[in-house]
Coordinates of C-alpha atoms and ligand atoms in Angstrom, one line a residue:
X248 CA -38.9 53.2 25.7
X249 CA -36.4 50.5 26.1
X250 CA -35.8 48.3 22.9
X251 CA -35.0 44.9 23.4
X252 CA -31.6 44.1 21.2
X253 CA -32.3 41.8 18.5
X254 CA -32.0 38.0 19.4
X255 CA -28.5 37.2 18.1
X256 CA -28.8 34.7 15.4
X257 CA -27.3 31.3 15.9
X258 CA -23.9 30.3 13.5
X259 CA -24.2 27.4 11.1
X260 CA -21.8 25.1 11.0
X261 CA -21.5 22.2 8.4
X262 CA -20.0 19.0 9.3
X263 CA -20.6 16.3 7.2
X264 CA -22.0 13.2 7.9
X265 CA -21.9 11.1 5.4
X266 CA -19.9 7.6 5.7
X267 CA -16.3 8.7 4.3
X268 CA -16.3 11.7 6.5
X269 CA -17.5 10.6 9.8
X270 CA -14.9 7.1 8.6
X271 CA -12.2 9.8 9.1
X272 CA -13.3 11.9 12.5
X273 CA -16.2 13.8 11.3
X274 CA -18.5 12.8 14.4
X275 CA -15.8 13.9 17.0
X276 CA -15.3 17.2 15.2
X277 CA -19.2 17.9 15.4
X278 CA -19.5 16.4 18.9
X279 CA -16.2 18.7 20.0
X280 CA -17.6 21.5 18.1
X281 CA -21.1 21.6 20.0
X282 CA -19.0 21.1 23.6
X283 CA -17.1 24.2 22.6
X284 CA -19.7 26.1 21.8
X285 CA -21.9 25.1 24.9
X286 CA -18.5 25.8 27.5
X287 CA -17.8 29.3 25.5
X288 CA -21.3 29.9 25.2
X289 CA -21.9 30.0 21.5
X290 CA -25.3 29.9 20.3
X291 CA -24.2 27.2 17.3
X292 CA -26.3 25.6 14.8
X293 CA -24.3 22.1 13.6
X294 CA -26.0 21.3 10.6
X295 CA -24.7 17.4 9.2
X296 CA -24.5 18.0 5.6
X297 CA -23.4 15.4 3.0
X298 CA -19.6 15.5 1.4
X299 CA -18.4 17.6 -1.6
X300 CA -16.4 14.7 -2.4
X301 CA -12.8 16.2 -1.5
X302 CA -12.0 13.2 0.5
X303 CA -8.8 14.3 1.5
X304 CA -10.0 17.3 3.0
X305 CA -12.2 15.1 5.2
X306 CA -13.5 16.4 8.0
X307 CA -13.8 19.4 6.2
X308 CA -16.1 21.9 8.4
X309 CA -17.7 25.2 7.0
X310 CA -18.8 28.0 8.3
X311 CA -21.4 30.2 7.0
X312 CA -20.4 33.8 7.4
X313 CA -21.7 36.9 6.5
X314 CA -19.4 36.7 3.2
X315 CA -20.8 33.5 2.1
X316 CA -19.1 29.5 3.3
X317 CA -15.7 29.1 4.4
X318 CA -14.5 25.7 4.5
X319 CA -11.6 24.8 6.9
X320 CA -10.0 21.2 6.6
X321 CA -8.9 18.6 7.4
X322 CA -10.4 19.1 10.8
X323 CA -9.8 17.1 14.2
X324 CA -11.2 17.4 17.1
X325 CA -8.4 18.4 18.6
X326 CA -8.2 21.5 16.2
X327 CA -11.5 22.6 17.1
X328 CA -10.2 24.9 20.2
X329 CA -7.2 26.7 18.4
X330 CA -9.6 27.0 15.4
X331 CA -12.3 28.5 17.5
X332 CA -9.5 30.7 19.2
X333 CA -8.4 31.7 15.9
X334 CA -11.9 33.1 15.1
X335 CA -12.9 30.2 12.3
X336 CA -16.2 31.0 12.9
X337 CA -15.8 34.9 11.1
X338 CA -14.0 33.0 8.3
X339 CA -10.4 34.0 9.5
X340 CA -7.2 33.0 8.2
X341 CA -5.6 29.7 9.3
X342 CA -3.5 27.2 8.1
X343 CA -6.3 24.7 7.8
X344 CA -8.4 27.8 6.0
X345 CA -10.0 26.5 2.4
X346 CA -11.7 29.5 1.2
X347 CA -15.0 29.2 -0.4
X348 CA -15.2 25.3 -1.2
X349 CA -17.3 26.2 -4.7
X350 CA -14.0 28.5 -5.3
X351 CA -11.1 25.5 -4.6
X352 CA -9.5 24.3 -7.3
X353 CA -11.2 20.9 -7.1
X354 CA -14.6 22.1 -7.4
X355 CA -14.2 24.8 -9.7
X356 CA -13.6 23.1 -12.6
X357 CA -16.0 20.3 -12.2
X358 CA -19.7 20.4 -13.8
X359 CA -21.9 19.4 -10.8
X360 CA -25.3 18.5 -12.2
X361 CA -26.5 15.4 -10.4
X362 CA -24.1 16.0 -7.7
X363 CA -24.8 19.5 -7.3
X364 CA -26.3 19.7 -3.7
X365 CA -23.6 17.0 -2.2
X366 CA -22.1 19.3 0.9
X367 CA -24.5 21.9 0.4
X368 CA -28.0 20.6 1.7
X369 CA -28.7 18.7 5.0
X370 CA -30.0 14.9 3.7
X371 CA -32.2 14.9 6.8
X372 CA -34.2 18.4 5.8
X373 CA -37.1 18.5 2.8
X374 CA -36.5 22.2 3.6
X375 CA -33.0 22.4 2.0
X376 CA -33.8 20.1 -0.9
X377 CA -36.4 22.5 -2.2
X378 CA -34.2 25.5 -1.6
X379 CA -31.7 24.1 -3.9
X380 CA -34.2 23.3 -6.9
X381 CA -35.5 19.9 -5.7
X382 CA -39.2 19.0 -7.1
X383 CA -39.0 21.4 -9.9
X384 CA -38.6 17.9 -12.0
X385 CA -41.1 16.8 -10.5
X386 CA -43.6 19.8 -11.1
X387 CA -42.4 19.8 -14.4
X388 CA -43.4 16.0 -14.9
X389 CA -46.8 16.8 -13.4
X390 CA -47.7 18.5 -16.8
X391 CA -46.7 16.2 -18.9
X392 CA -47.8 13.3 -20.0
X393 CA -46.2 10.0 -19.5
X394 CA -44.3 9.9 -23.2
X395 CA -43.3 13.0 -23.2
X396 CA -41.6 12.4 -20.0
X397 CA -39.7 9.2 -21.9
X398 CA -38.6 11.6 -24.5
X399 CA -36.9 14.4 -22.7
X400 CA -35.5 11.7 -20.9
X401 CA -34.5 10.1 -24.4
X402 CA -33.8 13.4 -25.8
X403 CA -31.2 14.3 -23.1
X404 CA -29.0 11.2 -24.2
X405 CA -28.7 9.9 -21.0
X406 CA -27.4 6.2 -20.4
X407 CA -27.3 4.2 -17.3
X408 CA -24.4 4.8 -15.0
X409 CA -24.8 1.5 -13.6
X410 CA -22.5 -0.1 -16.0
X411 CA -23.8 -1.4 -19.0
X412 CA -24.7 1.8 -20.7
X413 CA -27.7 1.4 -22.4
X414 CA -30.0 4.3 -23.5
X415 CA -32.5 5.0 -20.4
X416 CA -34.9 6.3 -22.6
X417 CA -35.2 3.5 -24.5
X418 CA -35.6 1.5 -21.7
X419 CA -38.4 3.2 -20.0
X420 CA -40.0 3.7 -23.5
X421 CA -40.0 -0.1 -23.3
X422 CA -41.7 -0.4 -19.7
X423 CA -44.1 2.1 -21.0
X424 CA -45.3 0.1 -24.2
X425 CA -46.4 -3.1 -21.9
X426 CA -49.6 -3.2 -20.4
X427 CA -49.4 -4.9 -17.3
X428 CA -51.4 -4.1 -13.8
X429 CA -48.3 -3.8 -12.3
X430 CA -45.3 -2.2 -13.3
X431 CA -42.1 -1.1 -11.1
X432 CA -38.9 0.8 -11.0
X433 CA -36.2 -1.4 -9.5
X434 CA -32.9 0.8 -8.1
X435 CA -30.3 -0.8 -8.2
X436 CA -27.9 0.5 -5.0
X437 CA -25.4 -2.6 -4.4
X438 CA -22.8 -0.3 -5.7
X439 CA -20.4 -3.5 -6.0
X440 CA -17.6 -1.9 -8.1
X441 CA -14.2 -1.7 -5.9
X442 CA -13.4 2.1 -5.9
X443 CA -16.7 3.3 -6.5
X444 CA -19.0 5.2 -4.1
X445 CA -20.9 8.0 -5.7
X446 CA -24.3 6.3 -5.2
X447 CA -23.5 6.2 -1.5
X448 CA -22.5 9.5 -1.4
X449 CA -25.4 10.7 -3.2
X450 CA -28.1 8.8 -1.1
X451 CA -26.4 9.7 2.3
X452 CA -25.6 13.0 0.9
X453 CA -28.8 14.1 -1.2
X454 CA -31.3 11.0 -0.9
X455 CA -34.2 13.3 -2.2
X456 CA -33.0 13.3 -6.0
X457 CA -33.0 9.4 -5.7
X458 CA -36.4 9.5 -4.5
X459 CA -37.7 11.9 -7.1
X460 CA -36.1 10.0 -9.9
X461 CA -37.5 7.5 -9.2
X462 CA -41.3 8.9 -8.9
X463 CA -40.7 10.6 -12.1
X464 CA -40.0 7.0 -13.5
X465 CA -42.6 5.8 -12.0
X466 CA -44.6 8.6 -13.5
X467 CA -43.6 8.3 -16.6
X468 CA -43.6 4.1 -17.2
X469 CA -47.2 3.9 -14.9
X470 CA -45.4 2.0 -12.3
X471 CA -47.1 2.6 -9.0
X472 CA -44.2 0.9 -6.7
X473 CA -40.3 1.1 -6.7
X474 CA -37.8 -0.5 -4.3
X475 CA -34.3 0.3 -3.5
X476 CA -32.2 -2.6 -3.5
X477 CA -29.1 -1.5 -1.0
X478 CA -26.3 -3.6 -0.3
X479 CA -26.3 -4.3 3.4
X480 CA -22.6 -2.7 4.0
X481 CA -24.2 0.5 3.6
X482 CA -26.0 0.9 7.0
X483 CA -25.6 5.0 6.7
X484 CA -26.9 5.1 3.3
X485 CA -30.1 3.0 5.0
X486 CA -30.6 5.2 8.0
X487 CA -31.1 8.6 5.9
X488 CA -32.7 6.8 3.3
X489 CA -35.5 5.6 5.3
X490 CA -35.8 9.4 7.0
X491 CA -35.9 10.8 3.7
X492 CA -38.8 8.4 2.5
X493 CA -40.9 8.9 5.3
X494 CA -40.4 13.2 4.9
X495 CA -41.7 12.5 1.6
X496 CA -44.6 10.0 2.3
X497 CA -45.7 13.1 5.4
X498 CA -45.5 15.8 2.6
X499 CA -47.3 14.1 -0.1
X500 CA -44.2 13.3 -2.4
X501 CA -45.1 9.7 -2.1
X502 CA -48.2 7.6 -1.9
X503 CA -51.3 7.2 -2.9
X504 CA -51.8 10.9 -4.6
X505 CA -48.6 12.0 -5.5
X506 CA -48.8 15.7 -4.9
X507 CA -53.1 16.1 -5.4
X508 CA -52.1 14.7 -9.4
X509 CA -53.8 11.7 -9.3
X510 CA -50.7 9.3 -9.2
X511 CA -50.0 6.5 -7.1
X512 CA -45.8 6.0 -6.5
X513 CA -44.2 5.0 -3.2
X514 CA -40.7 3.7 -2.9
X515 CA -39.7 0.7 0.1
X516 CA -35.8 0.0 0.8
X517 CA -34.8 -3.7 1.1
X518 CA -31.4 -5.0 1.9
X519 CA -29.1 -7.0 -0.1
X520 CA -27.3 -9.7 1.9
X521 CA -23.4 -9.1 0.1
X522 CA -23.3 -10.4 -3.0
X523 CA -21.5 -8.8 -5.9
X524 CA -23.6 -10.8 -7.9
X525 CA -26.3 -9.1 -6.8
X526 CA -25.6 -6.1 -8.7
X527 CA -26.2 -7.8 -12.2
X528 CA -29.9 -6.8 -12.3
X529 CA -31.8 -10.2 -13.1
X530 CA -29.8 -11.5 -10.2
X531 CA -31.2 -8.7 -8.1
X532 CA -34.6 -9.3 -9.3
X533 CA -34.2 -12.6 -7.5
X534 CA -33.1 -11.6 -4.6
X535 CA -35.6 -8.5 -4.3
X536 CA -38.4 -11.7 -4.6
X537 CA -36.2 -13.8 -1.9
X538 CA -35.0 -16.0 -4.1
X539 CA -30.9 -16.7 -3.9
X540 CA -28.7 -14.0 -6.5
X541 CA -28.6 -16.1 -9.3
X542 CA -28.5 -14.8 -12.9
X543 CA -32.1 -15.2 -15.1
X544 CA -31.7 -16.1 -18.6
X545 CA -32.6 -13.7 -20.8
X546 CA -34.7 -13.0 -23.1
X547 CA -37.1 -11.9 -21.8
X548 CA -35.6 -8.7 -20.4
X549 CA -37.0 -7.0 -17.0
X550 CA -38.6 -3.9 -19.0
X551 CA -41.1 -7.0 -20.1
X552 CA -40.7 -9.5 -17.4
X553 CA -38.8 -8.3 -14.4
X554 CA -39.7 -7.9 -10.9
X555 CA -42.8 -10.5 -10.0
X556 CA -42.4 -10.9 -13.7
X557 CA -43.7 -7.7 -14.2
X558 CA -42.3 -5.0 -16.4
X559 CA -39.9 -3.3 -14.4
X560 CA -37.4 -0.7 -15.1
X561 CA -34.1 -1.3 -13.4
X562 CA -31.6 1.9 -13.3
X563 CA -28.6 2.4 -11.0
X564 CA -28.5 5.6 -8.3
X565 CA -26.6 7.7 -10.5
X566 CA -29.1 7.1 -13.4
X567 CA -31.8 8.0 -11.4
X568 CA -30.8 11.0 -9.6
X569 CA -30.0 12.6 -12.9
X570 CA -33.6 12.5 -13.9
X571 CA -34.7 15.4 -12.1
X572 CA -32.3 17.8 -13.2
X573 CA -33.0 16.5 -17.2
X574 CA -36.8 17.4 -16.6
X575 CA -36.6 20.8 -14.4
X576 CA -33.5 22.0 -16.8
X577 CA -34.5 20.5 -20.3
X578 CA -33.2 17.4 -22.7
X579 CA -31.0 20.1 -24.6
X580 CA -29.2 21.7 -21.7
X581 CA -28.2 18.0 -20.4
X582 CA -27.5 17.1 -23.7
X583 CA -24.9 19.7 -24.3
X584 CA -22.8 18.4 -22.2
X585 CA -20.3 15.3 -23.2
X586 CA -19.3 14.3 -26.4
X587 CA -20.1 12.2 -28.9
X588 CA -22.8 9.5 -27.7
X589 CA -22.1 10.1 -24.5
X590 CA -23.9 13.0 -23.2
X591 CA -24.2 15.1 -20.0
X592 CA -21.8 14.9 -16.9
X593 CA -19.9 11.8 -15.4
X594 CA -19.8 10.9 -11.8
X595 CA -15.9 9.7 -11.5
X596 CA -14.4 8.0 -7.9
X597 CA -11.0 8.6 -7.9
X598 CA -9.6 6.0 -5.5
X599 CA -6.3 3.8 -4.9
X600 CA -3.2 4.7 -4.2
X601 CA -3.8 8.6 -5.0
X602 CA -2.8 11.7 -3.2
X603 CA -6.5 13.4 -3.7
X604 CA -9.3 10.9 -4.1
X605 CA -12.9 12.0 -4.2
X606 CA -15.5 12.4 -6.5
X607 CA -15.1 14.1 -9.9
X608 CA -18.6 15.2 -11.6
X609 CA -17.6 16.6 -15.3
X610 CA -18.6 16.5 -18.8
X611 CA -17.6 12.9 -20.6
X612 CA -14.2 13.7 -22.2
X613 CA -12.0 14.5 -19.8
X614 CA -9.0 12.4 -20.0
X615 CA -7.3 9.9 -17.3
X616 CA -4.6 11.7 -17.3
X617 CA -6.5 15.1 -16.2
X618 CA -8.3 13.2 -13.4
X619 CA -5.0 11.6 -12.2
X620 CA -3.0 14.0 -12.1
X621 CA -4.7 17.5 -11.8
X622 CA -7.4 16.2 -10.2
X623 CA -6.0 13.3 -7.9
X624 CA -2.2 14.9 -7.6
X625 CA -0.2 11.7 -8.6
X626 CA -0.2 8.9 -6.1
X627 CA -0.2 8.9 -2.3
X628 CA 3.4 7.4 -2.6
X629 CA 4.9 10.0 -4.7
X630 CA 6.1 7.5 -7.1
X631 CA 5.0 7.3 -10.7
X632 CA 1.8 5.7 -11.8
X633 CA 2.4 2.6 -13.6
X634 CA -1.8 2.0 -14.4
X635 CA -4.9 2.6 -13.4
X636 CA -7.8 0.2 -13.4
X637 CA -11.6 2.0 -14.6
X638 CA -14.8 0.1 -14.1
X639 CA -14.6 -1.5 -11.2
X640 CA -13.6 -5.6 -10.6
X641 CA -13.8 -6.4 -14.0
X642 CA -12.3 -3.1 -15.8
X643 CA -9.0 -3.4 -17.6
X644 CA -5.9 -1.8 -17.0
X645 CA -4.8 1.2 -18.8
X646 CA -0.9 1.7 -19.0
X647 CA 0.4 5.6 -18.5
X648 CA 1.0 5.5 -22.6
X649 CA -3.0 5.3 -22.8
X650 CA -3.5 8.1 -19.8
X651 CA -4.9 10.5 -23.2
X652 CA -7.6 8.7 -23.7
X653 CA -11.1 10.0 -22.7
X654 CA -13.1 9.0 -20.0
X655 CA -16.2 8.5 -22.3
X656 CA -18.1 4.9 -23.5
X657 CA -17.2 5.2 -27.1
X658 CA -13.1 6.0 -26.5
X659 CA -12.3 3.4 -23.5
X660 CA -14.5 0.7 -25.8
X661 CA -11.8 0.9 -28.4
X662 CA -9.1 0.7 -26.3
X663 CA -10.6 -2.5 -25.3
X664 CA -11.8 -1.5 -21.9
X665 CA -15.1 0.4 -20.2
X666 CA -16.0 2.9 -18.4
X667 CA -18.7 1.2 -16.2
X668 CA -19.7 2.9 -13.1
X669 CA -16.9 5.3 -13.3
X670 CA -14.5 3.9 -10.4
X671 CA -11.1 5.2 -11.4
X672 CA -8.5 3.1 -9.1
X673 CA -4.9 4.5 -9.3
X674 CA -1.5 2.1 -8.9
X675 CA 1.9 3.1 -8.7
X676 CA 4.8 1.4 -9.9
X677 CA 5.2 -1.5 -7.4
X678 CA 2.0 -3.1 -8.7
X679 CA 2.5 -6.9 -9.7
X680 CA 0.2 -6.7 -12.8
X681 CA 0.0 -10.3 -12.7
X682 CA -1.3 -10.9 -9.1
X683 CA -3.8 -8.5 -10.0
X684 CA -4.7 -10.9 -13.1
X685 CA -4.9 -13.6 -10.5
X686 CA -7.1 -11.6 -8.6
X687 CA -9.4 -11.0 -11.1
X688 CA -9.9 -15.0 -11.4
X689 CA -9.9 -15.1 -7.7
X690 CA -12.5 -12.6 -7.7
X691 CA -14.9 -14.1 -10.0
X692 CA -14.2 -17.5 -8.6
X693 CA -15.3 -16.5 -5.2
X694 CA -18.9 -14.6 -6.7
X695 CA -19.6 -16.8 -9.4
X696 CA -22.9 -17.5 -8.9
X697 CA -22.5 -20.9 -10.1
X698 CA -24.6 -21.1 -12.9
X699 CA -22.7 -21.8 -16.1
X700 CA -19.6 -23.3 -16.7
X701 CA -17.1 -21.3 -17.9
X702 CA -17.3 -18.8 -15.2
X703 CA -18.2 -21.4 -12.6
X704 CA -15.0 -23.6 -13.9
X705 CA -12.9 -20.8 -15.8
X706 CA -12.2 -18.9 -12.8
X707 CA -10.5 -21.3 -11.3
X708 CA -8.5 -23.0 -13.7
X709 CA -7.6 -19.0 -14.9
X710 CA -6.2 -18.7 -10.9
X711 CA -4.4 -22.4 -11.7
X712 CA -2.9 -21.3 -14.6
X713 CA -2.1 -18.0 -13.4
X714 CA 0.0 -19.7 -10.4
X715 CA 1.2 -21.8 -12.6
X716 CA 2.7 -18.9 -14.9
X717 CA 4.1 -17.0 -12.2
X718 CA 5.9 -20.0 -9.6
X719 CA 7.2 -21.9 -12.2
X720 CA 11.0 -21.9 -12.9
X721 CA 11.1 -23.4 -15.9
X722 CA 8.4 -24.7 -18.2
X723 CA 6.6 -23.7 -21.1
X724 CA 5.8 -20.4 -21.0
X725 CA 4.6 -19.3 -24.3
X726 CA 1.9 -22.3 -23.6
X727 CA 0.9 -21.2 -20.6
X728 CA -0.2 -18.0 -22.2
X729 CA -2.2 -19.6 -25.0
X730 CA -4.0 -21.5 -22.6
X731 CA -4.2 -18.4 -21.2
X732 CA -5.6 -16.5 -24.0
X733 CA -7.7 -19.1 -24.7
X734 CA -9.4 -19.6 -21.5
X735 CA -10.6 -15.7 -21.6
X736 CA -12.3 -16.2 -24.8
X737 CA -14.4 -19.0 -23.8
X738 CA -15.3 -17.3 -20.3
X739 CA -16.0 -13.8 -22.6
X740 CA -17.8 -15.8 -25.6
X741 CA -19.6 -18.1 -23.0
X742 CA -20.3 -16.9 -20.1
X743 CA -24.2 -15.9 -19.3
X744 CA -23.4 -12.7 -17.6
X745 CA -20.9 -9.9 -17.0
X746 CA -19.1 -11.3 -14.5
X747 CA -17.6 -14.3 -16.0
X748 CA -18.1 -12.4 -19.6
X749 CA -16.1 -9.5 -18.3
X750 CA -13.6 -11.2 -16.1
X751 CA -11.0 -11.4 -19.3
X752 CA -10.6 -7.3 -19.5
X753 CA -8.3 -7.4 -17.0
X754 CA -7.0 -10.4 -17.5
X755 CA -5.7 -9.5 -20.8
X756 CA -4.9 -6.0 -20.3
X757 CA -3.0 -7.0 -17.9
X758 CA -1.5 -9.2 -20.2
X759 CA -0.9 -7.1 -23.2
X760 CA 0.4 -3.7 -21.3
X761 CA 2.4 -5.4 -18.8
X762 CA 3.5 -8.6 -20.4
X763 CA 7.2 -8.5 -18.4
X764 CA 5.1 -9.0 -15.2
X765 CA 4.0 -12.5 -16.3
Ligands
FMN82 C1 -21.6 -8.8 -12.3 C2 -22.4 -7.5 -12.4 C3 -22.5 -6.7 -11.3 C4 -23.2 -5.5 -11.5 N1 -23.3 -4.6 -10.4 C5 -24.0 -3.5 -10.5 C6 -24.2 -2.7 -9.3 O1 -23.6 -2.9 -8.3 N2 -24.9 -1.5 -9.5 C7 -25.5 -1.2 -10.7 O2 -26.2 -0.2 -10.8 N3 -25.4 -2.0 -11.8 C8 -24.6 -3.1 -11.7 N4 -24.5 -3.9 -12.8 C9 -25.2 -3.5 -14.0 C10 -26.7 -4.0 -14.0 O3 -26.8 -5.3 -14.4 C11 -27.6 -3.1 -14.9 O4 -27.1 -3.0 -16.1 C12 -27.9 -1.7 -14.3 O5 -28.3 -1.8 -12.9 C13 -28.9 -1.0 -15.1 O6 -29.1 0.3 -14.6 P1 -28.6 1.5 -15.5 O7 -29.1 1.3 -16.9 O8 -29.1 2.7 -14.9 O9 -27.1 1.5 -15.5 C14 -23.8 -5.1 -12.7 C15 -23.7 -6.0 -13.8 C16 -22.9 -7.1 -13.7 C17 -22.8 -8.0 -14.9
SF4_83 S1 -21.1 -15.7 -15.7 FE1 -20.8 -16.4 -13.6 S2 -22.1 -15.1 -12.3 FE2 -22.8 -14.9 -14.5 S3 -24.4 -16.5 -14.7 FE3 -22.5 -17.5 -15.2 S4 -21.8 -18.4 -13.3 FE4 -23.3 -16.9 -12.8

């Protein structure tokens, strides 16, 4: 009896497809990749995966084989015919050859929690996302009630990664003690900071632990609606987020019986229109409810009077995505990571004028100087770095004599500067640390939402004054400064919101580090 050979199984190939990746070629190298295949008639499978975060590796294609992933890049599409010649699809050795990407340097050392499937799982595929662990926080929220959820999630020590810090426990403990007919969960995805794109990479690159953070939220504070608010130059981020919410609505993840348990929870994207305003979260209360991104007095805070002024929780991606890992892992093992108050992992952009950027997930505590320099490589320029800025816009500047300190909430606060949404943006030497003061007032000048004075005002007489500092031949200086000095107390002491309260950090860092500049 003849016997049929077995049906040769197709190769899978990962490409990513996330923004950064396809920003740098990634498209062509899939679109070459399937040509070559069809013309040399390989039966390959192209699977568009999210990015590990190794930016500088970008496109960086793997290839499972029978030994386990090898990654190969940077890839173009002109490589793709050499590679394919050179067997890279049996793992062989090249010049572009990575090895196992888990194994690289990079990688090896960091503590990927919430970041754990980026590069690993197709976004598009429900499949993949349950294969890695997703749900199992979910499941594990099914049997419990709604305030033990709150206290694992209190218990783990988490704190929003948005920027401000606070205790996300607390904050949904607070949603939870109102009774209202309606409560939501607000994300907040306008991702603002310069430097900073770890929300985008996780909802382009793993959108399902977004979605099930915030169903466990909703779970947990009786919410029954939440809403992604994503600022509108993330188109990507849109297009898989929308797949993934539908893939979850078909399979009972979302709607009106969330997985036969009895709870209502469904999730609807809406569009920011580019306002870094927009990010502060009363502001994008406002313009969730089409109102204009203007700052809400508070009291009362949106965990009693938010959205529709209904108690709402409002938590950043990162924030959220880290919920289901806290529930299907435990409080304790979260908790054991960090140090001090601040607990668990840290999602850090490297970015700027740095030979490796990417994204850095590790315990709090590791210092600047360890993610500049063994993880980033120095600058791109090869010449020293003179400072970085952390935080975004409104971060201050550390000098290299501060590169010890740790990248936690409770160390960069006494140095007078913050950790916000972990955007670590490297400068070499040739920085003018007083344009970038300038900027900072030129910044907040230009997204001042207008409301009170001294930001409204103060921004521009701090880009007057600046000008003034830095043109002038002749004058009086040490004036100048006081003015200076004085101008960034009243917008820190007066202002109604972070952006004009915050403006000053690095104002005066740049000030006090790098006072020959001025
Ligand atoms: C000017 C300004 C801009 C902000 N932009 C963002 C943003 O883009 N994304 C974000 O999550 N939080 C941003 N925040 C912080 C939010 O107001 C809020 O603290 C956060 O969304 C709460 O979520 P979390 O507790 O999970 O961090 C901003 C704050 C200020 C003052
Ligand atoms: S500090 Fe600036 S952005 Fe904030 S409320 Fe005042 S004017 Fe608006």
């Amino acid at each position: 009896m003849n016997v049929a050979p077995p049906e040769a199984m197709p190769i899978t190939v990962m490409v990513p497809g996330d923004s950064g990746a396809v920003s740098v070629g990634a498209d062509e190298v899939a679109r070459k990749l399937a040509e070559e295949g069809r013309r040399r008639g390989i039966d390959l499978r192209i699977v568009r995966t999210g990015s590990r975060g190794m930016y500088w590796l970008e496109p960086l294609v793997e290839v499972q084989t029978a030994a386990g992933r090898v990654g190969y890049g940077p890839v173009s599409a002109a490589d793709v015919p050499r590679l394919l010649d050179a067997r890279m699809l049996e793992g062989a050795v090249d010049d572009l050859r990575l090895g196992d990407p888990d194994k690289h340097p990079w990688m090896r050392s960091q503590q990927r929690l919430t970041g754990a499937r980026l590069g690993i799982v197709d976004p598009a595929s429900l499949d993949d996302y349950l294969a890695q662990g997703g749900y199992a926080g979910l499941e594990t929220a099914l049997t419990l009630r709604p305030r033990e959820i709150v206290q694992r999630v209190t218990d783990s020590g988490l704190r929003g990664r948005g920027g401000a810090a606070f205790p996300t426990g607390i904050k949904w403990q607070t949603v939870l003690d109102q009774s209202a007919t309606r409560k939501y969960i607000a994300c907040n995805a306008d991702e603002g900071d310069s430097g900073t794109f770890a929300d985008r990479m996780l909802m382009e690159g793993d959108p399902f632990a977004l979605i099930e953070g915030m169903t466990i939220a909703g779970i947990a504070v009786g919410a029954t609606q939440g809403y992604i608010y994503l600022r509108i130059e993330y188109p990507h981020a849109a297009r898989v987020l929308e797949a993934a919410l539908d893939r979850a609505r078909a399979h009972g993840y979302l709607g009106d019986d969330v997985l036969g348990s009895g709870n209502r929870f469904d999730i609807a994207l809406r569009r920011g229109a580019g306002a870094y305003i927009c990010g502060e979260e009363t502001s994008m209360l406002e313009s969730l409810q089409g109102r204009r991104g203007e700052v809400r007095v508070r009291p009362p805070l949106p965990a009693i009077k938010g959205l529709f002024d209904q108690p709402t929780v409002v938590n950043n991606v990162v924030t959220l995505a880290t919920v289901p890992v806290i529930l299907a892992r435990g409080a304790e093992f979260y908790r054991d990571f960090g140090m001090g108050k601040s607990r668990g992992t840290v999602m850090l952009q490297l970015a700027g004028n740095v030979r490796h950027g990417g994204l850095v997930e590790c315990a709090f505590g590791l210092t600047v100087r360890e993610l500049v320099h063994r993880y980033g490589g120095g600058t791109a320029t090869g010449r020293p770095v003179r400072a970085v800025q952390i935080g975004g816009p409104l971060g201050a500047y550390l000098p290299a004599s501060q590169f010890d300190t740790p990248l936690d909430y409770e160390a960069l606060a006494a140095r007078d500067a913050l950790l916000g949404h972990g955007g670590v943006v490297v400068f070499d030497d040739s920085v003018d640390m007083a344009r970038m003061a300038r900027h900072a007032f030129a910044f907040c000048a230009l997204e001042s939402c207008g409301k009170c004075t001294p930001c409204r005002i103060g921004s521009t007489r701090g880009v007057e004054l600046l000008d003034r500092l830095t043109t002038r031949e002749k004058g009086d200086r040490g004036a100048e400064v006081s003015l200076l000095q004085e101008l960034c107390e009243t917008m820190a002491e007066g202002s109604l919101c972070g952006l004009g309260g915050m403006t000053p950090f690095p104002v005066r860092s740049a000030l006090r580090h790098f006072r020959e500049d001025f």
